[in-house]
Coordinates of C-alpha atoms and ligand atoms in Angstrom, one line a residue:
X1 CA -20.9 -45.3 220.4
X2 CA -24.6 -46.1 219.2
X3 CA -25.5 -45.9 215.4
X4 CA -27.4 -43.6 216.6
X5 CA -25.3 -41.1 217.5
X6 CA -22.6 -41.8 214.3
X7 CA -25.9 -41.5 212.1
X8 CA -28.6 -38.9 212.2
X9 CA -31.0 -39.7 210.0
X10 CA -34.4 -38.0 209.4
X11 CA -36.6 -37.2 206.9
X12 CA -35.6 -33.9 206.3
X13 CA -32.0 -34.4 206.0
X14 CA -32.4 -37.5 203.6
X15 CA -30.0 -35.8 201.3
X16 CA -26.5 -36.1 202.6
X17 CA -25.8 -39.0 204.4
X18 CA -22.5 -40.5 205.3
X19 CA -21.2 -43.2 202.7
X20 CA -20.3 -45.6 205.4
X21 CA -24.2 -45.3 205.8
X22 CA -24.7 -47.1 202.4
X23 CA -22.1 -49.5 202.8
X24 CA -23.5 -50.8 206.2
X25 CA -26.9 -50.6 204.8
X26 CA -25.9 -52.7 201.4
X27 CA -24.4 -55.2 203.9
X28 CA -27.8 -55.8 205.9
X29 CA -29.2 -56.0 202.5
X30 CA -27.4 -58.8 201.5
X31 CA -27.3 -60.8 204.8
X32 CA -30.5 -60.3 205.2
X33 CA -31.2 -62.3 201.5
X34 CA -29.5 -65.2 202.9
X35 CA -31.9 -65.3 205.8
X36 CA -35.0 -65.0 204.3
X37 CA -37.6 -67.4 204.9
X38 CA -37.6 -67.9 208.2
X39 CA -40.4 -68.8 211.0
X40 CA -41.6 -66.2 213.7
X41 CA -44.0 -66.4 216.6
X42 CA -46.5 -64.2 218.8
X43 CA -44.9 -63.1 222.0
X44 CA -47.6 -63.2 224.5
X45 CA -46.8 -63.4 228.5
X46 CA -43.5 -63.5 227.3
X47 CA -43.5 -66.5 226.0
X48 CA -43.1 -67.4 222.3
X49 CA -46.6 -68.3 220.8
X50 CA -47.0 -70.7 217.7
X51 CA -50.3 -70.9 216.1
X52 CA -51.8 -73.9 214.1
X53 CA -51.5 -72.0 210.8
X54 CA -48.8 -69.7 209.5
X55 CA -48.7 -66.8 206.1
X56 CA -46.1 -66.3 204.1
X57 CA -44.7 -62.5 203.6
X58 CA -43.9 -61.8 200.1
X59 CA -41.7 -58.6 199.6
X60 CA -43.9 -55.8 197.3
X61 CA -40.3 -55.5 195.5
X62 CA -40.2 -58.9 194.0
X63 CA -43.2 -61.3 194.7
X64 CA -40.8 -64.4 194.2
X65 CA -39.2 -63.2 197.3
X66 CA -40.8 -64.7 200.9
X67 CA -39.3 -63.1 203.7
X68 CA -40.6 -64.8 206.2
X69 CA -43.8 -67.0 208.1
X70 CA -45.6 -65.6 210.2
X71 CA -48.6 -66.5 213.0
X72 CA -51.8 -66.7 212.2
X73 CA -53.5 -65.6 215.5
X74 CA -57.1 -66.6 216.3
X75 CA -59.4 -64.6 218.6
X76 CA -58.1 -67.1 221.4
X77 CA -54.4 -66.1 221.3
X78 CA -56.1 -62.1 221.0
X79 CA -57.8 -63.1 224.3
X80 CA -55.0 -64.7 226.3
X81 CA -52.4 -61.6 225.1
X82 CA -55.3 -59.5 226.7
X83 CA -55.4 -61.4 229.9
X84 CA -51.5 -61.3 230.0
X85 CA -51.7 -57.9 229.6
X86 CA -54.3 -57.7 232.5
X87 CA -51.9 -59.7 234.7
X88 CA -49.2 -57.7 234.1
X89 CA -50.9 -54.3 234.6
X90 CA -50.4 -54.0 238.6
X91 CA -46.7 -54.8 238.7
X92 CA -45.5 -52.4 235.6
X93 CA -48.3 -49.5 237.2
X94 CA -46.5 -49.5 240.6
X95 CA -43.3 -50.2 238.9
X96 CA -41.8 -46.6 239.8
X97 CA -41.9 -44.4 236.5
X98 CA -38.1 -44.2 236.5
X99 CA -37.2 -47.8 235.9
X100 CA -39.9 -48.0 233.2
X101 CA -37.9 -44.8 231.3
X102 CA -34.3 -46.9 232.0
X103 CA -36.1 -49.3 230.0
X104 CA -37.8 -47.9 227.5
X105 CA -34.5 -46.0 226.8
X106 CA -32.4 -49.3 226.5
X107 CA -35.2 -50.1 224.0
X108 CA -34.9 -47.3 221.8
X109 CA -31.1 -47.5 221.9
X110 CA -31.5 -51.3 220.7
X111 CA -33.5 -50.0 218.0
X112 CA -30.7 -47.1 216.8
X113 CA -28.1 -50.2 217.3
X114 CA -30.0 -51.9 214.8
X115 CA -30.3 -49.5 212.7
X116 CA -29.2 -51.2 209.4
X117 CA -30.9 -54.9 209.7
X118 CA -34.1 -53.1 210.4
X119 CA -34.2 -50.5 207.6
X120 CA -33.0 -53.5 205.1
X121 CA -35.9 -55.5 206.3
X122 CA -38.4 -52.6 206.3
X123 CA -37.3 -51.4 202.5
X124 CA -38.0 -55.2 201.6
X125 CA -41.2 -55.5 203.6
X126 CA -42.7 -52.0 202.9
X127 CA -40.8 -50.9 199.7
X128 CA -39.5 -47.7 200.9
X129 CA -35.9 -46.4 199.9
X130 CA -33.0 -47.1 202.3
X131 CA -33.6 -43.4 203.3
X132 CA -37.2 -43.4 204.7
X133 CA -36.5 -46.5 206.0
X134 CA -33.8 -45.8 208.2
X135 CA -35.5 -42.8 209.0
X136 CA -38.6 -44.6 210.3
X137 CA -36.5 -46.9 212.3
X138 CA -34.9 -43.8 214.5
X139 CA -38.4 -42.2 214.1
X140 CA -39.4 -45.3 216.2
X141 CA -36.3 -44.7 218.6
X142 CA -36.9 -40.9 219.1
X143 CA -40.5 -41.7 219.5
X144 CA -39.8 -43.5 222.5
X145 CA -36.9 -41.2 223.8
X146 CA -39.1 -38.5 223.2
X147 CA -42.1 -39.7 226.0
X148 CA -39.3 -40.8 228.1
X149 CA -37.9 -37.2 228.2
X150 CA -41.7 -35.9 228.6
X151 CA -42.0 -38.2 231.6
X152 CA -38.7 -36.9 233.3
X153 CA -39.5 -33.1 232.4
X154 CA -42.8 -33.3 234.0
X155 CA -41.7 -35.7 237.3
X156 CA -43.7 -38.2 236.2
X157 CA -46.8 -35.9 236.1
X158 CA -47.1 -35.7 239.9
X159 CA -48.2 -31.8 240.3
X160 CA -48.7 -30.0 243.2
X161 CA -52.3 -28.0 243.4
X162 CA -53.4 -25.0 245.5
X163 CA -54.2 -26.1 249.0
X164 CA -57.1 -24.1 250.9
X165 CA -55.0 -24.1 253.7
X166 CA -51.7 -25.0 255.7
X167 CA -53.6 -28.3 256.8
X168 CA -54.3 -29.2 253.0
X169 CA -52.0 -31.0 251.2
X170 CA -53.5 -31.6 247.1
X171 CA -51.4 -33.3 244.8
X172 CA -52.7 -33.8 240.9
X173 CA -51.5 -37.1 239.5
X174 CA -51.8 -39.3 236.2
X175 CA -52.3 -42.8 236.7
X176 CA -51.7 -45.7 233.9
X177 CA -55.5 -46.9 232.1
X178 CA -54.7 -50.7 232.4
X179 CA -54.5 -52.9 228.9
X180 CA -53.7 -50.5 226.2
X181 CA -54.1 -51.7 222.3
X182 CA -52.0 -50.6 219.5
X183 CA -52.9 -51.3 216.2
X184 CA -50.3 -50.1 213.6
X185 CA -50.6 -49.6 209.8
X186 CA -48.3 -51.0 206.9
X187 CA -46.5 -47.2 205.9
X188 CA -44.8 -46.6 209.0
X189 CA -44.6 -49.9 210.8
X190 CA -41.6 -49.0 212.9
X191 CA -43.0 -45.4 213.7
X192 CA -46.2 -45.9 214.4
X193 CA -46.1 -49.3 216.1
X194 CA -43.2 -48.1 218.7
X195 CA -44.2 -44.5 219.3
X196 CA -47.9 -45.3 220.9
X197 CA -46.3 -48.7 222.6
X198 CA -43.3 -46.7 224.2
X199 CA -46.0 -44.0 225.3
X200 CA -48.5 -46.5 226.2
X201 CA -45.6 -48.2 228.7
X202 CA -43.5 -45.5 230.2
X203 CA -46.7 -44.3 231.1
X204 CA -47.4 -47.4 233.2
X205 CA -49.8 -49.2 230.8
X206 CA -49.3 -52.5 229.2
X207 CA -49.8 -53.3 225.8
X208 CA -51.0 -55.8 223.2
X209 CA -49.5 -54.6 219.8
X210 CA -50.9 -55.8 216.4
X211 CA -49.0 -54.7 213.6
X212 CA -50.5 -54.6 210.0
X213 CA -50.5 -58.0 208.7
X214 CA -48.2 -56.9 205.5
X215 CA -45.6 -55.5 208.6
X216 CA -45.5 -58.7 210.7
X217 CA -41.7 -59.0 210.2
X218 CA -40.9 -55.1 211.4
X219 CA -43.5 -55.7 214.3
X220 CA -41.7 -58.6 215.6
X221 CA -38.2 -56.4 215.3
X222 CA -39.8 -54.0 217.7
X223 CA -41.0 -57.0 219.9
X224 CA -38.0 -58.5 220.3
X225 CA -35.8 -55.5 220.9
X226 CA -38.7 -54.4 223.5
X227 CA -38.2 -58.0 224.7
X228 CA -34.2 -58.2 225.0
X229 CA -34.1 -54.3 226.6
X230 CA -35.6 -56.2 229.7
X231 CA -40.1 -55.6 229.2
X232 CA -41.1 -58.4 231.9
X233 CA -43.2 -60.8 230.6
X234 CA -47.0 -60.0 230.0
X235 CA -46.2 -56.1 229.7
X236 CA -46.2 -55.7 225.9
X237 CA -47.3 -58.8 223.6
X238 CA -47.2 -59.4 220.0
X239 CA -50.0 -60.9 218.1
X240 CA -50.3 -61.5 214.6
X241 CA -52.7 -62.3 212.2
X242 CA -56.0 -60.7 210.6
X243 CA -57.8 -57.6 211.4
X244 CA -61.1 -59.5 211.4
X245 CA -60.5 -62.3 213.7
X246 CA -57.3 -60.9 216.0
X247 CA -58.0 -57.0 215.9
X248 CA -62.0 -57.4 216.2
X249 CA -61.3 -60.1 219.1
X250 CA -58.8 -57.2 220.7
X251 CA -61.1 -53.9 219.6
X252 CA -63.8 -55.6 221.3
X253 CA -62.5 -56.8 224.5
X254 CA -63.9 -56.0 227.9
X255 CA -60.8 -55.7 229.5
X256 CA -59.2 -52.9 227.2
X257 CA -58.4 -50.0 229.1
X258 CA -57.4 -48.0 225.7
X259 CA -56.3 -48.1 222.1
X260 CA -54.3 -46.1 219.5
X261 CA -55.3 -47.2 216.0
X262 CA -53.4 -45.2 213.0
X263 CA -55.1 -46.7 209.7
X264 CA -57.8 -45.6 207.5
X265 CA -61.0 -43.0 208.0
X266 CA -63.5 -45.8 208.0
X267 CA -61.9 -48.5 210.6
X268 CA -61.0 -46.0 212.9
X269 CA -64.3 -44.4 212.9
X270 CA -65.9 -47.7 213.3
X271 CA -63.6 -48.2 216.1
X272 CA -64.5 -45.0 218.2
X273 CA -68.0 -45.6 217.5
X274 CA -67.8 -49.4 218.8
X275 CA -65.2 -47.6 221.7
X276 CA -68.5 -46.0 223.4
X277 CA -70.8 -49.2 223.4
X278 CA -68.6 -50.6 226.5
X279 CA -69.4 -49.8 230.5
X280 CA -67.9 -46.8 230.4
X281 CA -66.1 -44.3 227.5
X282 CA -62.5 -45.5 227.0
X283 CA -59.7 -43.3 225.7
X284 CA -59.0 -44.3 221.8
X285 CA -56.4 -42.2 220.0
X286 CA -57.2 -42.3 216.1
X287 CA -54.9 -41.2 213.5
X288 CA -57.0 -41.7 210.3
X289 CA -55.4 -40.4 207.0
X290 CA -55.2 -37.3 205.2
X291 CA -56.3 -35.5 202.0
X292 CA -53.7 -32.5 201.7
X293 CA -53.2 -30.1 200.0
X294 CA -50.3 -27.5 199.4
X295 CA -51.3 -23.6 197.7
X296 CA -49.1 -22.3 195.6
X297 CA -49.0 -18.8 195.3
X298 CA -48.0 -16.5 192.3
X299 CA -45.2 -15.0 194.9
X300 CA -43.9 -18.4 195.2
X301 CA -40.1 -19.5 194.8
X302 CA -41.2 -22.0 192.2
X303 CA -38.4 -24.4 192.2
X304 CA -39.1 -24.7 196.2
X305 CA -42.7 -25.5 195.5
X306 CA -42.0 -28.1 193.0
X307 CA -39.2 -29.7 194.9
X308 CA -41.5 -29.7 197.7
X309 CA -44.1 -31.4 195.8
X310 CA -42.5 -34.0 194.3
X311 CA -41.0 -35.0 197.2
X312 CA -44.6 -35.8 199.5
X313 CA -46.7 -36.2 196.6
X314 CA -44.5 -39.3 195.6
X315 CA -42.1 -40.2 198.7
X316 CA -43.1 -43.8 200.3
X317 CA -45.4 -44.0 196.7
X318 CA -47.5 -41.9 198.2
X319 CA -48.5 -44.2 200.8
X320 CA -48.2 -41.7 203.8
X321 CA -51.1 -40.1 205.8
X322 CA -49.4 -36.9 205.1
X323 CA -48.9 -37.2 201.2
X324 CA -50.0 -34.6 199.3
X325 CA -52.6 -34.8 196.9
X326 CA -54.0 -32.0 195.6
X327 CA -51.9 -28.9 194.2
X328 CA -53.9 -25.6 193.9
X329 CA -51.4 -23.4 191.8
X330 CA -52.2 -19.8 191.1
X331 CA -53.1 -19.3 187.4
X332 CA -50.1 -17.1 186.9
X333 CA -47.4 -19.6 187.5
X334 CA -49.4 -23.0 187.0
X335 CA -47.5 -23.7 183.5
X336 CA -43.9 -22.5 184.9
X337 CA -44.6 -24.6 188.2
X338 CA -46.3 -27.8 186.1
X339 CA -42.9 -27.3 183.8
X340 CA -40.5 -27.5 187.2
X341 CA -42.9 -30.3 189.0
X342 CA -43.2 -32.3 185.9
X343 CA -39.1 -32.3 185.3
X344 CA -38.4 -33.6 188.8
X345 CA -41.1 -35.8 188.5
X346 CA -39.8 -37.5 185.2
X347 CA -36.0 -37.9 187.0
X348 CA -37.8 -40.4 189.9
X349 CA -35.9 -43.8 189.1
X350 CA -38.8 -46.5 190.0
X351 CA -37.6 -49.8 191.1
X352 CA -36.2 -52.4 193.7
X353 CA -35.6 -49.7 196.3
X354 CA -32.5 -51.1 198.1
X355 CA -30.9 -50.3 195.2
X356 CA -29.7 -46.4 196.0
X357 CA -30.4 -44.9 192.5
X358 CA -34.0 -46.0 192.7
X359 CA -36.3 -43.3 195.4
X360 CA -39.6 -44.9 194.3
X361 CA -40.2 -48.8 195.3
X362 CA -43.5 -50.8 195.0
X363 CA -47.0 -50.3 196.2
X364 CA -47.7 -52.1 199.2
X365 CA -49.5 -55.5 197.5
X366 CA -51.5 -56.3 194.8
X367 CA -54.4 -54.6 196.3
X368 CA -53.0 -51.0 196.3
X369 CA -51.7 -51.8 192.5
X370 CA -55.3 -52.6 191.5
X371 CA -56.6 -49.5 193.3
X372 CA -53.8 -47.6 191.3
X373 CA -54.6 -48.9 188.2
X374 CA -58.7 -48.3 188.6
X375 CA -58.3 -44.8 189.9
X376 CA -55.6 -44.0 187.0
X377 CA -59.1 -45.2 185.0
X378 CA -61.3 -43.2 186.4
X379 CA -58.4 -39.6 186.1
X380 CA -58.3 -40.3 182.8
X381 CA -61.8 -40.5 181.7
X382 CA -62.6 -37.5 183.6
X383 CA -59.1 -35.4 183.1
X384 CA -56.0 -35.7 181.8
X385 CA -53.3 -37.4 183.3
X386 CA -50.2 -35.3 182.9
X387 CA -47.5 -38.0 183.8
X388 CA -47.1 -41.6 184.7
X389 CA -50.4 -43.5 185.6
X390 CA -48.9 -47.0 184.3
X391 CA -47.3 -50.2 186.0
X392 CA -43.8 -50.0 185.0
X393 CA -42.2 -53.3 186.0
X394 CA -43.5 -56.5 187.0
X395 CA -41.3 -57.9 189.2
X396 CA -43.0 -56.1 192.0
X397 CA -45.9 -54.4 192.6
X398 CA -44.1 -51.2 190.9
X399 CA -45.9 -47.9 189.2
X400 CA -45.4 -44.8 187.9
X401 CA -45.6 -41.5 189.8
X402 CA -48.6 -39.6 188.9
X403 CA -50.0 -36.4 187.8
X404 CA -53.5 -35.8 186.9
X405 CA -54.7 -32.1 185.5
X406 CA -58.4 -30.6 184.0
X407 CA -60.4 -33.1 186.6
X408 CA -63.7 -31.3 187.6
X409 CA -63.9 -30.1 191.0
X410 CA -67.1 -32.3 191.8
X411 CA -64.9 -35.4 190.9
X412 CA -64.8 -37.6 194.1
X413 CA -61.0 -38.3 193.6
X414 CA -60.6 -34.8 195.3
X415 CA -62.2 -36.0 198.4
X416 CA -61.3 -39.6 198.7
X417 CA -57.5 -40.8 200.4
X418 CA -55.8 -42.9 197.6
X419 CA -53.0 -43.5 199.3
X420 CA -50.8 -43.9 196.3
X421 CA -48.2 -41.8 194.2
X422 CA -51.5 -39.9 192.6
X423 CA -51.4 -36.1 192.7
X424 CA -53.8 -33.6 191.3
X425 CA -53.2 -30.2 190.4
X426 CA -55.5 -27.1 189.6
X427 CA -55.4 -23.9 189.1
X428 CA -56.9 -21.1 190.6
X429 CA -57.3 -16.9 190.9
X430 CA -58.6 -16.1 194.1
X431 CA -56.6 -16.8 197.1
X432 CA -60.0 -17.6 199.6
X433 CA -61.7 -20.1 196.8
X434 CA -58.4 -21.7 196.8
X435 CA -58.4 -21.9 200.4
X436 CA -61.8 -23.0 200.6
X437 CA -61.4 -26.2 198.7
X438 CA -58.4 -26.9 200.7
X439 CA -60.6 -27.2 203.6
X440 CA -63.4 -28.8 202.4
X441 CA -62.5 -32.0 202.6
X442 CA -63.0 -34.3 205.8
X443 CA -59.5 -35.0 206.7
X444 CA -57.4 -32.5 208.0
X445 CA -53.8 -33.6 208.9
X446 CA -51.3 -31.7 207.0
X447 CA -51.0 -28.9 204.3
X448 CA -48.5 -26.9 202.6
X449 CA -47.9 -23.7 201.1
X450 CA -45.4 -21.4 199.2
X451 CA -45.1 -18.2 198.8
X452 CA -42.3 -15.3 199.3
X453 CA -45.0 -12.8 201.1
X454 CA -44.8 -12.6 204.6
X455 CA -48.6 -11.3 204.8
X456 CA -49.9 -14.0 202.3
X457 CA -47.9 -17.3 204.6
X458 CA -49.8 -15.2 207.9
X459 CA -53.1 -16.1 206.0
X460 CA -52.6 -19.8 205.3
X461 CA -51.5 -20.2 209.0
X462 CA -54.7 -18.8 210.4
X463 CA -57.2 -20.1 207.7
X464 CA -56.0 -23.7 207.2
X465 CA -58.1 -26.8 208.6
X466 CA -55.4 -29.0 209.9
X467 CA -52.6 -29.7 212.4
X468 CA -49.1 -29.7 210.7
X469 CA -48.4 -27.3 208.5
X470 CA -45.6 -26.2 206.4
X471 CA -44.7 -22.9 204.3
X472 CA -41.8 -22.9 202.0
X473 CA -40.7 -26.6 202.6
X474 CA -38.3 -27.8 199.9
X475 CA -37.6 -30.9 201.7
X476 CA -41.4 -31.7 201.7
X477 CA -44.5 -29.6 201.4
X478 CA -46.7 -32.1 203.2
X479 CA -44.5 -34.6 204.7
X480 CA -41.9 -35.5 206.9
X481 CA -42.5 -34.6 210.4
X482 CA -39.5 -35.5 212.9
X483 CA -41.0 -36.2 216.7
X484 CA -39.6 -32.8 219.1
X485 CA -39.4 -30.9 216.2
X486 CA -43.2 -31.0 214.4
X487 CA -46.1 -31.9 216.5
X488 CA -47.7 -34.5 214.3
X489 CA -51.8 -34.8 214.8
X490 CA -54.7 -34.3 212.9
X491 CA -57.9 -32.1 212.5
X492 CA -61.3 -33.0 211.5
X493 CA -61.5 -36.6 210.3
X494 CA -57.7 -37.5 210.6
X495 CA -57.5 -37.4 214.3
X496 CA -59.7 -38.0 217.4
X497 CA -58.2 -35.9 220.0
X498 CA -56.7 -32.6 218.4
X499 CA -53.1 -33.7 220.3
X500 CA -50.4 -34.3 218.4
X501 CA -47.1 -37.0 218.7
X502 CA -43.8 -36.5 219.1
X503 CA -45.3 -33.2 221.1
X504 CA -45.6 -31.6 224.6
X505 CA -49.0 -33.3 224.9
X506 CA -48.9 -36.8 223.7
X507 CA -48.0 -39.0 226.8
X508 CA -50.7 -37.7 229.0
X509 CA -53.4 -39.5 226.7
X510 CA -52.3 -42.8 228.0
X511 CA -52.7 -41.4 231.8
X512 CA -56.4 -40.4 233.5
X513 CA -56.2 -38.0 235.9
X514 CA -56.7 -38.3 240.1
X515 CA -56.6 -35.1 242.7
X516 CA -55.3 -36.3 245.8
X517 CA -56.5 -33.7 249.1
X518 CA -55.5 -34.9 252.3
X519 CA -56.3 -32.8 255.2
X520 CA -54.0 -33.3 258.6
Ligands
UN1_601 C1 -48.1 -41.4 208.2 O1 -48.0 -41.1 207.0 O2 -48.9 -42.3 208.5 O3 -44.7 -36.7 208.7 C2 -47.4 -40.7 209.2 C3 -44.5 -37.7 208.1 C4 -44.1 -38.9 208.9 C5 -45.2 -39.6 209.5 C6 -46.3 -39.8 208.6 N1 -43.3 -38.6 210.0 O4 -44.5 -37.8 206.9

């Protein structure tokens, strides 16, 4: 029996999980602290890859604590992991699509069997609890299981179209791009490393994966189970190193077919925009953040809403794409709901976050705690923050939860992603304003809203500007989307191509599209 199947874990059931869950997980903890420190390489053609210089990953829960060395790629090892991948494309394209499922599959089941080792090293690397950690390691598994199922369901996407006549014989099929780049983010570095890759390869691509540099260690977990479940050599590759010199050098490349970059607003524009200058327009799948919002209305079950917003206003420290951070709260209830919001908010234990009484760990690195600190500034001489908005122990990059009231509505923290445990709140009167400043920011990935009406939730479904949304969600009013169950995509500036993962039309991006007519 896989772990998978003794543990369900996702983020929506975080709540009651098996004790023998904790115990195994504590284990892994502690192994894993007598193991720290070790050396790891690139995997390109197969092959392990060392390059002349290495960095040192310090864990964001205690910065005396290196987990492990890591390659510092150059454009050159970007280059050859491309012209692996290149190599590699014909064989894994006419590989039939069944084999390349049996694969994928053992893959995904390596990834639930390691269930424990993985989510210890991901709380360490990342700072998330033991919770969303394990969760984002079976989010990875069911990622891939999921476009393994799509491509069975669907035969592989060979169709039959009309034929004009008993003499014609049209066929639709979808047909692999070539090289296919993913470049994953620090949040969810299981997730959203292993759910484009297994996408990108079922569907007969290969793939050079570069995980965030502050993510090199869960990157190479994925690599290596991909690796062991039987990926021949050249098919996916693993580089490491920095987004100037290894992700340019791949970003760039002639002989890309596609990409999937999840990361911020900026980059990801830069990297459509850069996308079109090539031969022809390649496919590039952008997931780029998120400014959202959750509407609270004066029919609300208030201890929902506030439940709801603690829990994706704070959860990962508010380093999620689908964190919420701004709370419009109708006028009538804003001082019952602040009361409600502002108790939970104060019970959040902050601190080393393998330890199971603490849900909050560390900001990412020193970088996000200086952005905390300047925006907590900035909220404070323009409003009043309500709770938290200091560094609370410094061990690790650790801070408090935040709430800020009374900022003015033209204040740019109501536009900008902080990616951090900052939330703001505001009241308001008329249901359409409200709605109108929900939408009037560029992003548009998630959004909740609360309310016990039925005709009031019918109105935030068909007014709201993004593409996951959630009414009444005490487990998390922005946050937490499980792949077969929410479609997870965004609108506007948070996605480029309004289809969502973990959804009925996710695979098919990594395919193009040939009719076949033959006439006897
Ligand atoms: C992200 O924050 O980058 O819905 C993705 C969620 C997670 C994924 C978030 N499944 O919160």
């Amino acid at each position: 029996m896989t772990q998978e199947q003794r543990f369900k874990v996702t983020y929506s059931t975080l709540a009651s999980p098996d004790p023998e869950l904790h115990r195994r997980y504590d284990e892994a903890v502690a192994d894993f602290r007598q193991h720290a420190g070790e050396t790891f390489p690139m995997l390109i053609n197969g092959e392990k890859r060392f390059a002349a210089e290495t960095f040192a990953k310090v864990s964001p829960t205690d910065t005396s604590m290196v987990m492990g060395y890591f390659q510092k790629g150059t454009a050159q090892d970007a280059n050859d992991a491309v012209a692996a991948a290149k190599a590699a494309f014909p064989a894994w394209r006419d590989t039939p699509w069944q084999e390349r499922v049996t694969i994928l599959r053992r893959a995904a089941d390596l990834l639930s069997d390691r269930l424990f080792k993985m989510g210890a090293i991901m709380s360490l690397e990342v700072g998330k609890n033991r919770l969303e950690a394990m969760g984002d390691v079976e989010e990875t598994a069911d990622l891939i299981r999921y476009n393994c199922d799509a491509m069975e369901a669907n035969n592989g996407f060979t169709r039959p179209l009309k034929n004009e006549s008993e003499k014609h014989h049209n066929t639709s099929v979808l047909k692999p791009y070539g090289v296919w780049v993913v470049i994953a983010p620090f949040n969810f570095p299981g997730a959203l490393a292993g759910g484009p890759s297994g996408a990108a390869l079922v569907a007969g691509n290969t793939v050079v994966f570069k995980p965030a540099t502050d993510t090199s260690y869960t990157g190479w977990l994925l690599a290596e189970a991909l690796h062991e479940a039987g990926i021949p050599a050249g098919v996916f590759n693993f580089v490491t190193g920095g987004g100037r010199s290894v992700g340019q050098t791949l970003v760039d490349h002639p002989d890309v077919a596609g990409i999937t970059f999840t990361g911020s607003y900026d980059v990801g524009m830069n990297i459509l925009r850069s996308f079109t200058t090539g031969r022809y327009p390649r496919p590039c799948v952008a997931e780029m953040g998120g400014k959202n919002p959750v509407i609270i209305s004066n029919k609300a079950d208030l201890d929902k809403a506030a439940m709801g917003c603690m829990r994706s206003a704070f959860g990962l420290q508010g380093q999620k794409c689908s964190a919420l951070s701004r709370i419009y709260v109708h006028k009538d209830v804003k001082d019952a709901f602040m009361e409600k919001f502002l108790d939970l908010t104060s019970k959040i234990n902050v601190g080393d976050p393998t330890n199971q009484q603490n849900w909050m760990g560390p900001v990412i690195n020193k970088s996000a705690l200086d952005d905390y600190m300047g925006f907590v500034d900035d909220l404070r001489q323009h409003g009043d923050i309500v709770f938290g908005g200091k560094r609370v122990d410094e061990s690790g990059y650790y801070v408090a939860p935040t709430i800020a009231d009374n900022v003015p509505d033209d204040h740019a923290l109501w536009k900008q992603e902080m990616f951090l445990p900052i939330v703001m709140v505001q009241p308001f009167e008329d249901f359409d304003e409200a709605m109108k400043k929900a939408n009037d920011v560029e992003y548009g990935l998630t959004a909740g809203f609360f309310s016990e009406d039925e005709d009031e939730i019918q109105w935030f479904l068909d007014n709201t500007e993004a593409g996951v949304l959630y009414v009444n969600r005490s487990s998390g009013a922005t946050t937490g989307a499980w792949p077969g169950y929410q479609s997870f995509g965004g609108w506007k500036g948070s996605g480029s191509t309004g289809k969502a993962a973990g959804s009925f039309y996710y695979v098919q991006q990594y395919m193009k599209e040939q009719s076949q007519t033959i006439v006897d």
